[in-house]
XYZ file of C-alpha atoms in Angstrom:
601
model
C 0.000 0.000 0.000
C 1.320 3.683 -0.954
C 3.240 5.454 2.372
C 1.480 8.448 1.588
C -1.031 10.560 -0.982
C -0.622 13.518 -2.311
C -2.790 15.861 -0.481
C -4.482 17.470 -3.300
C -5.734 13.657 -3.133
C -6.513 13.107 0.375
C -8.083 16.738 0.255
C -10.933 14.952 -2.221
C -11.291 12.480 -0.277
C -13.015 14.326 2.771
C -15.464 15.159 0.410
C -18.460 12.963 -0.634
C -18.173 12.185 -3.686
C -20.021 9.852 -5.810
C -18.184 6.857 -7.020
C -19.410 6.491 -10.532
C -18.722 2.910 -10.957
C -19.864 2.805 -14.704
C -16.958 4.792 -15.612
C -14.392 3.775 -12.659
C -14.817 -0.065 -13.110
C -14.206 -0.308 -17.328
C -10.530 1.904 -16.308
C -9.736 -0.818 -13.765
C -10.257 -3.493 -15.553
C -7.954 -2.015 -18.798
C -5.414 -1.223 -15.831
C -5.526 -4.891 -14.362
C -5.947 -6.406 -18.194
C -4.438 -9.768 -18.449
C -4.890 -10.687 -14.838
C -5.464 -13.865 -15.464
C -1.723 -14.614 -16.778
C 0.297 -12.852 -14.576
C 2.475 -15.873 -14.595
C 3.243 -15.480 -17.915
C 3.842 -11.932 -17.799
C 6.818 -13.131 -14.678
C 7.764 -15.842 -17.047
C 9.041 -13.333 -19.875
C 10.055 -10.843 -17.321
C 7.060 -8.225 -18.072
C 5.912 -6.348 -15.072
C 2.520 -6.459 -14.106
C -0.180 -4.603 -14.398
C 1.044 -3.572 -18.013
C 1.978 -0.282 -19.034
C -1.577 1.779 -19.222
C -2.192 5.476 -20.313
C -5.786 6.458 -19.487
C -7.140 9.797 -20.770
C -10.677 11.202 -19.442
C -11.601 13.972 -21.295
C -14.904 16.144 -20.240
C -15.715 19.610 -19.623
C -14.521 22.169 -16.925
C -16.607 20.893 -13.519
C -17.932 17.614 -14.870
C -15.719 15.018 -12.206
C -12.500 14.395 -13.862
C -10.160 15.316 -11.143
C -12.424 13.648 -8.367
C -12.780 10.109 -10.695
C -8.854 10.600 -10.869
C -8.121 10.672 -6.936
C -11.616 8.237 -6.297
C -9.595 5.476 -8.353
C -6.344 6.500 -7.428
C -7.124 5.958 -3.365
C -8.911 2.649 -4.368
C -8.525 -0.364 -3.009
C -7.307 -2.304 -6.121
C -5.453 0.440 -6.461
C -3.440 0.863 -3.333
C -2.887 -3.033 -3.174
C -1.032 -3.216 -6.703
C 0.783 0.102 -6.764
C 3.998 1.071 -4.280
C 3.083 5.026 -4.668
C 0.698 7.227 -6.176
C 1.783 11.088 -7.486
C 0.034 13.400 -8.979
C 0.744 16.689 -10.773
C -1.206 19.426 -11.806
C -0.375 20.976 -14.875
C -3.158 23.288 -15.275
C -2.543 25.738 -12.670
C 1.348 25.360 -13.269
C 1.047 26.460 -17.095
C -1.494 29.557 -15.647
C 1.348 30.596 -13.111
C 3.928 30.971 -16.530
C 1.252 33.052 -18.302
C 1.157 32.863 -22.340
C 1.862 29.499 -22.610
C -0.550 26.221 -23.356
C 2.435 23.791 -23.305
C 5.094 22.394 -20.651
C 8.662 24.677 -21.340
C 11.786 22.979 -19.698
C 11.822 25.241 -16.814
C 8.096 23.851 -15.623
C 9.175 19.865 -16.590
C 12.165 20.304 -14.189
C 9.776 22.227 -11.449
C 7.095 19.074 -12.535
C 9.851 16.292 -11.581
C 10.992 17.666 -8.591
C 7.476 17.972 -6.903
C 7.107 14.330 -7.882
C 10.535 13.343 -6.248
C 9.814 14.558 -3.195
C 6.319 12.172 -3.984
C 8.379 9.070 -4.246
C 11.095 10.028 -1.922
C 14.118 10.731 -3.517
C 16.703 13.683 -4.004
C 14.822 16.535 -6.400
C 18.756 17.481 -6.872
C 18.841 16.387 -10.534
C 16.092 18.221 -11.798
C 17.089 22.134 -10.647
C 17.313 24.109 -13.555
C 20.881 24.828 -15.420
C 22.103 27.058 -18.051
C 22.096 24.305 -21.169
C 22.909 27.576 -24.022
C 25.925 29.480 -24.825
C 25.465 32.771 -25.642
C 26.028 32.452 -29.846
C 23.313 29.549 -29.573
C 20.794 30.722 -32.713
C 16.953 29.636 -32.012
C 17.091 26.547 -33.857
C 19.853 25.338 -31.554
C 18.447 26.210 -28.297
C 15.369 24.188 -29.476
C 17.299 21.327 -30.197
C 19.126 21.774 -27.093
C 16.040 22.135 -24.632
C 14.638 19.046 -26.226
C 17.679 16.674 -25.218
C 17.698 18.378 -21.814
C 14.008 16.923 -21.537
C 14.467 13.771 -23.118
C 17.418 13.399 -20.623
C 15.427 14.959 -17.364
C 12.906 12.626 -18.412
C 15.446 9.366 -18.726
C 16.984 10.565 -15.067
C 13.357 10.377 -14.084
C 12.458 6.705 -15.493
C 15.793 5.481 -13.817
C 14.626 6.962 -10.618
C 10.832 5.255 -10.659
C 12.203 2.102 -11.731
C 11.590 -0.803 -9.373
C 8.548 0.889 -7.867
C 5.093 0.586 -9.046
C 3.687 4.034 -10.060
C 0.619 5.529 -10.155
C 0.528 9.060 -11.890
C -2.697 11.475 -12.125
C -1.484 14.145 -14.476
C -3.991 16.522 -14.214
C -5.538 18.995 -16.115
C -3.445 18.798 -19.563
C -3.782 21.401 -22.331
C -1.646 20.018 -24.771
C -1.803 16.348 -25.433
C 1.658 16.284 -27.493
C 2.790 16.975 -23.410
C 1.765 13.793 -21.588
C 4.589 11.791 -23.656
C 6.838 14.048 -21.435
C 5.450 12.254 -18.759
C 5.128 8.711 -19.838
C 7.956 7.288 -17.508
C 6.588 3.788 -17.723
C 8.419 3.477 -21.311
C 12.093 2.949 -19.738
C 11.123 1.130 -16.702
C 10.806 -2.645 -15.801
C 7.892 -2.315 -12.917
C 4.722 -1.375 -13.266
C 3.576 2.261 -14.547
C -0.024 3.955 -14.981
C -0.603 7.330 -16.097
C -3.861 8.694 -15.424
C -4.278 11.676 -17.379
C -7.545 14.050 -17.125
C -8.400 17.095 -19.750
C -10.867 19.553 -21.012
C -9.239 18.634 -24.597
C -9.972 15.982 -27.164
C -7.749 13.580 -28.072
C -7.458 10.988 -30.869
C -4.954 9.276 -30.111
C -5.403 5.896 -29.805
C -3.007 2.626 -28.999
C -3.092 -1.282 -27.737
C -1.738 0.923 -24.228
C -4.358 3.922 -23.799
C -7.935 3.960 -23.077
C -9.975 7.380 -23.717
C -12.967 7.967 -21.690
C -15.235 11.610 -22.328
C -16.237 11.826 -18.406
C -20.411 12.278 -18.741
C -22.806 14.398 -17.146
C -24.689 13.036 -13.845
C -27.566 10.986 -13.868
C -30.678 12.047 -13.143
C -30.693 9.743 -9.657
C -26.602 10.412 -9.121
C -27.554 14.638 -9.079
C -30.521 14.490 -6.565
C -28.620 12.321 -4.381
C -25.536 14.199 -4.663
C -27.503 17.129 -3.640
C -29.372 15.988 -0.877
C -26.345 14.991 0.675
C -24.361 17.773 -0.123
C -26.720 19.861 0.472
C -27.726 18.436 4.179
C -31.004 17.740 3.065
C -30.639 13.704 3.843
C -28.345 10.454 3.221
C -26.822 8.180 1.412
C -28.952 5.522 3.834
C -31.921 8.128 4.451
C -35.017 8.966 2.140
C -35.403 12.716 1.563
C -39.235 13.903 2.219
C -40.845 14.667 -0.693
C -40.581 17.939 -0.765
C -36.856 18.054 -0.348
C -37.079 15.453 -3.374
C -38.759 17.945 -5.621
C -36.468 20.598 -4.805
C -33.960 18.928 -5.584
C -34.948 17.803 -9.183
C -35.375 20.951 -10.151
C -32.019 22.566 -8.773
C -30.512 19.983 -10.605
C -31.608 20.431 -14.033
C -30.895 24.096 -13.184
C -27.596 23.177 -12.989
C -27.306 20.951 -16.010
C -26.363 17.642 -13.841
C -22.635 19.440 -13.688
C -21.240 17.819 -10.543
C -19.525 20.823 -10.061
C -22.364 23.241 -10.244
C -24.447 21.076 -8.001
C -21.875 21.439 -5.328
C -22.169 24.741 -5.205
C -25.884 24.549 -5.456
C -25.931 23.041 -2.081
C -23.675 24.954 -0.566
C -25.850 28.250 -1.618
C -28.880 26.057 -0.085
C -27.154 25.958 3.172
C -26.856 29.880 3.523
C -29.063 31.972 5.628
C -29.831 34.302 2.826
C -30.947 31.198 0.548
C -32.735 30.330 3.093
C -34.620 33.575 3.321
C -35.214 33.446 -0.426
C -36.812 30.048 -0.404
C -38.725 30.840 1.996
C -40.369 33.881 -0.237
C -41.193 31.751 -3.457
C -37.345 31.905 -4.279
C -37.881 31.649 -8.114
C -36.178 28.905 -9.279
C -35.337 29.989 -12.670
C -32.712 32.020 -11.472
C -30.900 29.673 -9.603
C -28.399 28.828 -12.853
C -27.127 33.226 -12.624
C -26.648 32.739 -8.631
C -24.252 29.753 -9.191
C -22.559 31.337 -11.904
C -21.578 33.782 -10.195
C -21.076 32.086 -6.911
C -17.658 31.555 -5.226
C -16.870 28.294 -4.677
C -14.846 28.381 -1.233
C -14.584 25.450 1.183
C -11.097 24.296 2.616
C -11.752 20.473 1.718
C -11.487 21.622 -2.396
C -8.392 21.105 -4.274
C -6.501 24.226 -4.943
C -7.198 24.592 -8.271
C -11.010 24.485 -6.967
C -10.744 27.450 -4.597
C -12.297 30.711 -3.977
C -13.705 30.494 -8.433
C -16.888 30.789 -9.826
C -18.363 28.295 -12.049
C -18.140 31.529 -14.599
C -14.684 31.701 -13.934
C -13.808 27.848 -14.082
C -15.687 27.598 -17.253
C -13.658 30.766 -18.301
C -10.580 28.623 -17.714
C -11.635 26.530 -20.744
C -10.195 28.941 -22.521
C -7.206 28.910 -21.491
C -5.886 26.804 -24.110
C -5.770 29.931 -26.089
C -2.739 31.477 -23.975
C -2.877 34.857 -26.519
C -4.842 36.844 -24.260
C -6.332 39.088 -27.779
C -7.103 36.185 -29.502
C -8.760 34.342 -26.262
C -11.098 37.268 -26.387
C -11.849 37.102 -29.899
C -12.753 33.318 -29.900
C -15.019 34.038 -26.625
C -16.815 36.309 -28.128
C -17.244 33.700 -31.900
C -18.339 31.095 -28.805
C -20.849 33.961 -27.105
C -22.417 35.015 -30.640
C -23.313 31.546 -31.245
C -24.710 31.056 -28.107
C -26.862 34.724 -28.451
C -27.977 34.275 -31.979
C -28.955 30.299 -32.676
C -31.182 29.370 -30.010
C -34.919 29.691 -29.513
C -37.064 29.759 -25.948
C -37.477 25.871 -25.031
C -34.373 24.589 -27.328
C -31.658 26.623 -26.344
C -28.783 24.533 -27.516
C -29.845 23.493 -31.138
C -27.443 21.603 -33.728
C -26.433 24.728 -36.572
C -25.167 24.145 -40.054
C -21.436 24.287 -39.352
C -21.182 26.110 -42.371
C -23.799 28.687 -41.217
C -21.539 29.596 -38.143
C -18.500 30.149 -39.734
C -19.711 32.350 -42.538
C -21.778 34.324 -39.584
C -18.394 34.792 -37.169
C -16.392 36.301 -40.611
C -19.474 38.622 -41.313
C -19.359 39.398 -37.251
C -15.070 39.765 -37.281
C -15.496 42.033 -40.621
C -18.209 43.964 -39.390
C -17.600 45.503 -35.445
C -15.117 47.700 -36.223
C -13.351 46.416 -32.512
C -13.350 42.947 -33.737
C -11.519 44.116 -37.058
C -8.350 44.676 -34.725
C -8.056 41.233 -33.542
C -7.829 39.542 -36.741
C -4.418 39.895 -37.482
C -3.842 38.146 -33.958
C -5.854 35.462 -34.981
C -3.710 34.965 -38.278
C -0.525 35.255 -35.931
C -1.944 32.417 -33.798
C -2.978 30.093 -36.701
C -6.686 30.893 -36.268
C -6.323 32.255 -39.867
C -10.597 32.306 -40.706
C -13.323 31.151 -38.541
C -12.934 27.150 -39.503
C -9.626 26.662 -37.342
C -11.649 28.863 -34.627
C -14.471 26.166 -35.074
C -11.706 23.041 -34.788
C -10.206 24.701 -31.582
C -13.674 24.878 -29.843
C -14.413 21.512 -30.976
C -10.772 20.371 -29.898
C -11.451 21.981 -26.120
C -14.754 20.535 -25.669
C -16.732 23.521 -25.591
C -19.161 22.237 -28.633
C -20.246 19.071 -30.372
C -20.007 18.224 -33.846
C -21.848 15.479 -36.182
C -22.620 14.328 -39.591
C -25.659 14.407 -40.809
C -27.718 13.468 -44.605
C -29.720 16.604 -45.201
C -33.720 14.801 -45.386
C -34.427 15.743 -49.366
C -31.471 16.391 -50.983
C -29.018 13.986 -49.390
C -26.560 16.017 -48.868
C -24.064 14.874 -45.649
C -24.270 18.307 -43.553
C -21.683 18.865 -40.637
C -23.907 20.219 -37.738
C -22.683 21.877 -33.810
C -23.724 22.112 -30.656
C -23.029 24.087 -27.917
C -21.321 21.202 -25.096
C -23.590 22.470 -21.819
C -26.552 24.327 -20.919
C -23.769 26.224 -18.629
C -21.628 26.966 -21.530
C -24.642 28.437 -23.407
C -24.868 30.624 -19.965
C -21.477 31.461 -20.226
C -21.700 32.104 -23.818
C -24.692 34.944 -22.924
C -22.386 36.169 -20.669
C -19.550 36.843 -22.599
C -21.524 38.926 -25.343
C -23.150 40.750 -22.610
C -19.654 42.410 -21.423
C -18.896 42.828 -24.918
C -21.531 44.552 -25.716
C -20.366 47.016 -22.333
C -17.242 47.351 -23.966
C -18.542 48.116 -27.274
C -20.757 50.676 -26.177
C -17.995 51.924 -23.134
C -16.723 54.942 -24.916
C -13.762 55.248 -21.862
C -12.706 51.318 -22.895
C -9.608 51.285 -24.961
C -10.800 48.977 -28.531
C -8.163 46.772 -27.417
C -9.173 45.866 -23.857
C -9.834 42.045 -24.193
C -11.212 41.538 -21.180
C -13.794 39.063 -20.084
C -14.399 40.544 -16.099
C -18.123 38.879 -16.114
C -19.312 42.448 -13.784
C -22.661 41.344 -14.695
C -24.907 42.691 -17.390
C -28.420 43.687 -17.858
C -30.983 42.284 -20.300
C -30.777 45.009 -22.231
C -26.652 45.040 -23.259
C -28.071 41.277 -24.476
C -31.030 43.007 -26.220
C -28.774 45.394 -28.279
C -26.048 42.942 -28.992
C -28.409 40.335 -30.169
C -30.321 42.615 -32.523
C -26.945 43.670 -34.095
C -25.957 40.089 -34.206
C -29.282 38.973 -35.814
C -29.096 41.637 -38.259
C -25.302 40.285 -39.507
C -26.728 36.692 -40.110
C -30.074 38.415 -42.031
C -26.985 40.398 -44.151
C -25.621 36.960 -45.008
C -28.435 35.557 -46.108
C -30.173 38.755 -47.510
C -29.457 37.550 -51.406
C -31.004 34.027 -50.855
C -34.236 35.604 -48.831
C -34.569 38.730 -52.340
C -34.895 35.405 -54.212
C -37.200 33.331 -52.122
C -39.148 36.392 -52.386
C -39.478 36.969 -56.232
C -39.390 33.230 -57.664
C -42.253 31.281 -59.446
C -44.522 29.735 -56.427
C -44.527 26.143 -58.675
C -40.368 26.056 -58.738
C -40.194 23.084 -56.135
C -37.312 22.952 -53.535
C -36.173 26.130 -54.454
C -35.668 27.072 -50.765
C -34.227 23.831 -49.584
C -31.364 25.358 -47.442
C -31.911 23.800 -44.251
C -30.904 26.723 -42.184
C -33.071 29.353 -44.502
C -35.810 26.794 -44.007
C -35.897 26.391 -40.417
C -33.741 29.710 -39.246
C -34.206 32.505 -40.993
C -38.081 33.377 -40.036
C -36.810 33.378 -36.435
C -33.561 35.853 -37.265
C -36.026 37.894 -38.656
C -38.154 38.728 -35.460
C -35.091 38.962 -33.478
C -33.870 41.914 -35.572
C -37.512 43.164 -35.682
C -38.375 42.853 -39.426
C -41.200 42.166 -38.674
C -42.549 42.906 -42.517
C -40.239 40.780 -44.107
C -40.939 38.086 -41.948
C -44.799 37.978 -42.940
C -43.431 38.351 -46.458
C -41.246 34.897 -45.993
C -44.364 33.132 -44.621
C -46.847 34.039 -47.387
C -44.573 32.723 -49.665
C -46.248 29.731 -50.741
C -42.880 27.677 -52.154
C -41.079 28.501 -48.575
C -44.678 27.103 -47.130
C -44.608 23.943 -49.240
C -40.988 23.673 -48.733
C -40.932 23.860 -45.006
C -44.128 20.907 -44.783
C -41.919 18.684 -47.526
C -39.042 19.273 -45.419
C -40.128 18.556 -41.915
C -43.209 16.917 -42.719
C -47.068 18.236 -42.126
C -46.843 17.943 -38.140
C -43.670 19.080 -37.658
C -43.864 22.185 -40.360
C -46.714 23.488 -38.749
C -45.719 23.642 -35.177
C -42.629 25.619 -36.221
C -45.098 28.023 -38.643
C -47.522 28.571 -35.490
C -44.049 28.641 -33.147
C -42.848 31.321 -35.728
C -46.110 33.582 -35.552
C -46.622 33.621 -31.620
C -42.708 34.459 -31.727
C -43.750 37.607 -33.727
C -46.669 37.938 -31.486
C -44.841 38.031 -28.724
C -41.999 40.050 -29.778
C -44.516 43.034 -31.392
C -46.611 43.095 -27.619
C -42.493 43.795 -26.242
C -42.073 46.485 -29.008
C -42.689 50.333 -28.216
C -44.945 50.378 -30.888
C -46.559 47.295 -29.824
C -50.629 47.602 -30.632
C -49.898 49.849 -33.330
C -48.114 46.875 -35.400
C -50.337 44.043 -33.887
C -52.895 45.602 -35.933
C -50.881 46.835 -38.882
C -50.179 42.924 -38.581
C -53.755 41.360 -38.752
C -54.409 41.295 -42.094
C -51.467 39.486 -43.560
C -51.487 37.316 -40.668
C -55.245 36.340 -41.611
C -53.761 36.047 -45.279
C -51.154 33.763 -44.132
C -53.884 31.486 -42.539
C -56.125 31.833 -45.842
C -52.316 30.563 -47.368
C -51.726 27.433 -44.854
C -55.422 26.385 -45.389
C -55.317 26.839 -49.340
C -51.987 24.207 -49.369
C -53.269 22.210 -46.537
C -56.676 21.400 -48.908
C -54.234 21.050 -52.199
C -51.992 18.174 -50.101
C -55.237 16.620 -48.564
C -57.009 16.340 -51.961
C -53.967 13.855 -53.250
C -54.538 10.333 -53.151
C -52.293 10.326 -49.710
C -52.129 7.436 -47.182
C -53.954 7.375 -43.687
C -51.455 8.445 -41.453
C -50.286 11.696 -43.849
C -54.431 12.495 -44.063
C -54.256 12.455 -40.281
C -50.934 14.777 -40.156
C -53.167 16.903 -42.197
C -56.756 16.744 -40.254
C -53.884 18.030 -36.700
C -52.390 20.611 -39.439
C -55.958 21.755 -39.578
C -56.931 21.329 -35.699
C -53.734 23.258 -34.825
C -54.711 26.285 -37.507
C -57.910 26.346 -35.715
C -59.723 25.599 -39.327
C-alpha cells in the first residue's frame, strides 16, 4: 500500500463524492488487463499490471479530477501500486502566463514535486544554463529538447523498481503527456492517469480514452441531498426536499460541479430567506454562476472560483490573451444568436456559423483589430476557430444526410446548458465594452461584472441583423421566384432559421413576407413533414406575437399585422386542402386533419 497521498488527493477524499462505478470499473479493468496470466507476464520478465495510459476527457466541472483521486485511493489500487503522485499541470502552465504547453523550466519544477512524492533527491532536476550565448533559435530548441528527453530518462531510472501511479492533471496540450510517460524505460509497473478539457485521438493497444459524462438524473438528486444536508446516502429525503432537488438539478445541467455549489448556496441563511419567499427557481443557474466556490476540503485549483470563472478557464488553451477574447466572443455570438425559448442549444449548419463569425469579425469595427492576432496564432478564418472549440470541448459536432437532398451536412452544438450561460455572458460584457466609450478597442477583457438584459437586447439585434446580411441575397430570391419552382428554398438553415432571425432583428414585414410565400410554405411541410412544419409556422407567428406586444410600438403593429397574418392562414389552409385532396395514405391524411386542428380551421 502507498506510504502516503498527495494531499491534493486526500483533500478529495473528505469530500463525498459519488463513485461512478460505470466509468471507474471499465478503467480498472484495462489497468488490471491480463490478470489472469500474470504468470506469464513473470515468465518473460514483463511487469505487471502492463503499461496503461488512461485519458478522461470532459468539460470544466464535470468530475474528472475527483474520478482521478476516487480510483487512485482505491482499493485495487493501493494493493497493486507502491506510490501514487500526482501533478497538476493546469494551474502550473497559468502561473507561466502565455503558454498552453510544458517549457523545460516547468518539466524540471514538474519532476521535482514528484521526487519529493516518491522520496528521492529533487537534486537532478534544478534548472541549469544548457545555451551558450552564440546559440541561434534553432539550436536552443534542439538543445532544450535533449535536456528533456534526458530529465525525463533521469526520471524513469529513478521510478524504476517501484510501481507508479501518476494522475497528471488537467493537460492542455496532449503532445505533453509523452513528457510524462515514464513507464516506457522502466521494468515495474507504470499507470498514467491523465484528465483534460481537450480531445484527443490518439489511440493505442496501451491507452484507453474515456469523455467523463454528465450526472444521472438519480446520481444529481442524491448528490444534492447529501451535499446539500437535506438527507443520506442511507436516508429517504421527504418529498418535498425530493422535488427541490430535481429541479435545482436540471438548473444546474447535472454538472457535478455546479451542483456542489448549489448546495452549498442552499445551506446559507440568505438562501434560506429566499426560499422561503417563493425563491424563483429559474434564477438559480445566474446565482451559481456567479457564486464563489470556497470550502477548505477543495483542491486548490477548486478554490475561492466561480463556475463563470472555471468555465472561463476553458479557454485557457488559447494562452494569446487578444485572440482568447476574440474566440469568446465567436463562442458567445453563437450562443446569443442560434437558439430559440425551449431549445436553447440546437445543432447549426457548421457552415452557417463560420460564414456568420467572418461577417461578425469584418463587421464591429473592434473585432476588425483582432484579426491579425488570430492569423498570428494560426486561427487564420473562422474554420480553425471552429476546430479549436471543438478540440477543447466547448461544442459538439456530427454528420448528418440533409432529409431531401441527401446532402451529408456537418452540424454543432453548444457542449452544456452552462456553456450556453457562459456564452450569454460573454456577449453581454462585450456589448459594455462596445458601447464603453472610456474602454480602450483593445481591452480584451472578459471581467463577467454582470450585465443587464438590455446590453443582451442590443447585442443580439446587431448580431441577428449580420446573419439576415448573409443571407439577404437568398431571402430577395425566395421572395421573387415562381410559387410552382419546387425545392427552391431547400437550405436547411433558410428553411428552419431565418423566419426566427427575422423577429429577433424586428423585421417584422419581411418576416410575414417569408411566410406568405407559398414555395417557402410547401418547402418547409416537404421538409419537416405536415406535423412538424406546422408547429414551427404557429411557433414562428406567436414568436412575432410576442416580440410586437415587447415592441414600443406594440398595438400599433399588432394591428398593422392582422391582415397578412389572416392572409397567411387563408395561405396554410389553401396548401393544406391542395396536399389533402392527393390520393395520400392514412397516417399523412391524419398529419393533415392536426395541421388543420392546430390552424384552428
Amino acid at each position: 500500500m502507498p506510504t502516503s497521498l498527495p494531499h491534493e488527493i486526500t483533500s478529495i477524499s473528505r469530500q463525498f463524492t459519488l463513485k461512478r462505478d460505470e466509468i471507474a470499473l471499465p478503467i480498472l479493468q484495462f489497468v488490471f488487463r491480463g490478470d489472469n496470466k500474470r504468470h506469464e507476464y513473470a515468465k518473460n520478465g514483463l511487469a505487471w499490471p502492463p503499461l496503461s495510459i488512461v485519458t478522461v476527457c470532459g468539460m470544466a466541472g464535470s468530475g474528472k479530477t475527483t474520478l482521478a483521486a476516487t480510483i487512485a485511493q482505491s482499493g485495487k489500487i493501493s494493493q497493486a501500486f507502491d506510490t501514487i503522485c500526482f501533478i497538476n499541470l493546469g494551474d502550473r502552465l497559468l502561473s507561466k502566463g502565455g503558454v498552453n504547453n510544458v517549457h523545460y523550466s516547468t518539466y524540471l519544477e514538474c519532476l521535482r514535486k514528484i521526487c519529493h512524492q516518491i522520496g528521492v533527491s529533487p537534486n537532478l532536476f534544478y534548472d541549469k544554463n544548457i545555451f551558450l550565448p552564440k546559440d541561434k533559435s534553432i539550436k536552443k530548441a534542439a538543445k532544450t529538447i535533449q535536456a528533456i528527453e534526458e530529465a525525463k530518462f533521469k526520471m524513469s531510472k529513478l521510478m524504476d523498481g517501484l510501481k507508479i501511479f501518476f494522475v497528471l492533471d488537467d493537460v492542455w496540450c496532449h503532445e505533453d503527456v509523452d513528457l510524462f510517460n515514464f513507464g516506457k524505460d522502466m521494468r515495474s509497473s507504470f499507470c498514467l492517469f491523465v484528465t483534460s478539457r481537450n480531445l484527443d485521438e490518439s489511440c493505442s493497444a496501451q491507452t484507453l480514452r474515456v469523455n467523463i459524462p454528465l450526472l444521472s438524473v438519480e446520481d444529481s438528486i442524491l448528490f444534492y441531498i447529501i451535499e446539500s444536508g437535506l438527507g443520506s446516502d442511507k436516508s429517504l429525503p421527504t418529498t418535498e426536499n425530493f422535488d427541490l432537488a430535481s429541479k435545482i438539478v436540471q438548473e444546474c445541467g447535472y454538472l457535478p460541479l455546479a451542483i456542489r455549489i448549489a448546495s452549498r448556496i442552499s445551506r446559507t441563511r440568505a438562501y434560506q430567506k429566499s426560499s422561503q419567499s417563493n425563491f424563483d427557481l429559474e434564477h438559480i443557474t445566474k446565482i451559481i454562476m456567479n457564486t464563489g466556490y470556497q470550502d477548505h476540503f477543495s483542491p486548490p485549483s477548486s478554490g475561492n472560483q466561480t463556475v463563470m470563472n472555471i468555465l472561463d478557464r476553458s479557454f485557457s488553451v488559447v494562452t494569446e490573451a487578444d485572440v482568447s477574447y476574440a474566440v469568446k466572443v465567436c463562442f458567445g455570438a453563437m450562443a446569443a444568436v442560434f437558439h430559440r425559448d425551449g431549445h436553447i442549444r440546437p445543432w447549426i449548419k457548421r457552415d452557417v456559423v463560420e460564414i456568420f463569425w467572418t461577417k461578425m469579425l469584418d463587421s464591429f469595427s473592434n473585432l476588425k483589430l483582432f484579426k491579425p492576432k488570430l492569423y498570428q496564432y494560426r486561427l487564420g478564418n473562422t474554420k480553425d476557430v471552429m476546430n479549436i472549440l471543438y478540440t477543447m470541448g466547448l461544442i459538439n459536432m456530427r454528420e448528418r444526410k440533409q432529409r431531401i437532398t441527401a446532402r451529408i451536412e456537418t452540424e454543432v452544438q453548444i457542449h452544456h446548458d452552462l456553456l450556453w450561460e457562459y456564452g450569454k455572458m460573454v456577449v453581454i460584457e462585450f456589448e459594455k465594452n462596445r458601447t464603453d466609450i472610456h474602454r480602450n478597442s483593445m481591452d480584451a477583457r472578459v471581467s463577467f461584472s454582470g450585465g443587464s438584459c438590455s446590453n443582451l437586447e442590443n447585442v443580439s439585434f446587431q448580431l441577428h441583423l449580420l446573419i439576415i446580411d448573409c443571407y439577404q441575397e437568398k431571402l430577395d430570391s425566395i421572395t421573387s421566384i415562381d410559387d410552382e419552382d419546387p425545392y427552391e428554398t431547400c437550405d436547411t438553415h433558410v428553411l428552419l432559421w431565418l423566419p426566427h432571425h427575422l423577429i429577433q432583428a424586428k423585421k417584422f414585414e419581411e418576416f410575414l413576407d417569408l411566410l406568405l410565400m407559398k414555395t417557402f410554405l410547401r418547402d418547409r411541410l416537404e421538409y419537416l413533414g405536415i406535423d412538424e412544419g406546422m408547429q414551427l409556422y404557429m411557433l414562428d407567428i406567436q414568436a412575432l406575437q410576442k416580440a410586437s406586444h415587447a415592441s414600443e410600438l406594440g398595438n400599433v403593429q399588432k394591428s398593422e399585422h392582422n391582415p397578412k397574418l389572416i392572409a397567411l392562414m387563408f395561405l396554410i389552409g389553401q396548401v393544406l386542402s391542395e396536399i389533402f385532396s392527393l390520393n395520400l395514405p392514412k397516417k399523412s391524411r391524419n398529419e393533415i386533419g392536426r395541421a388543420f386542428t392546430l390552424l384552428g380551421t
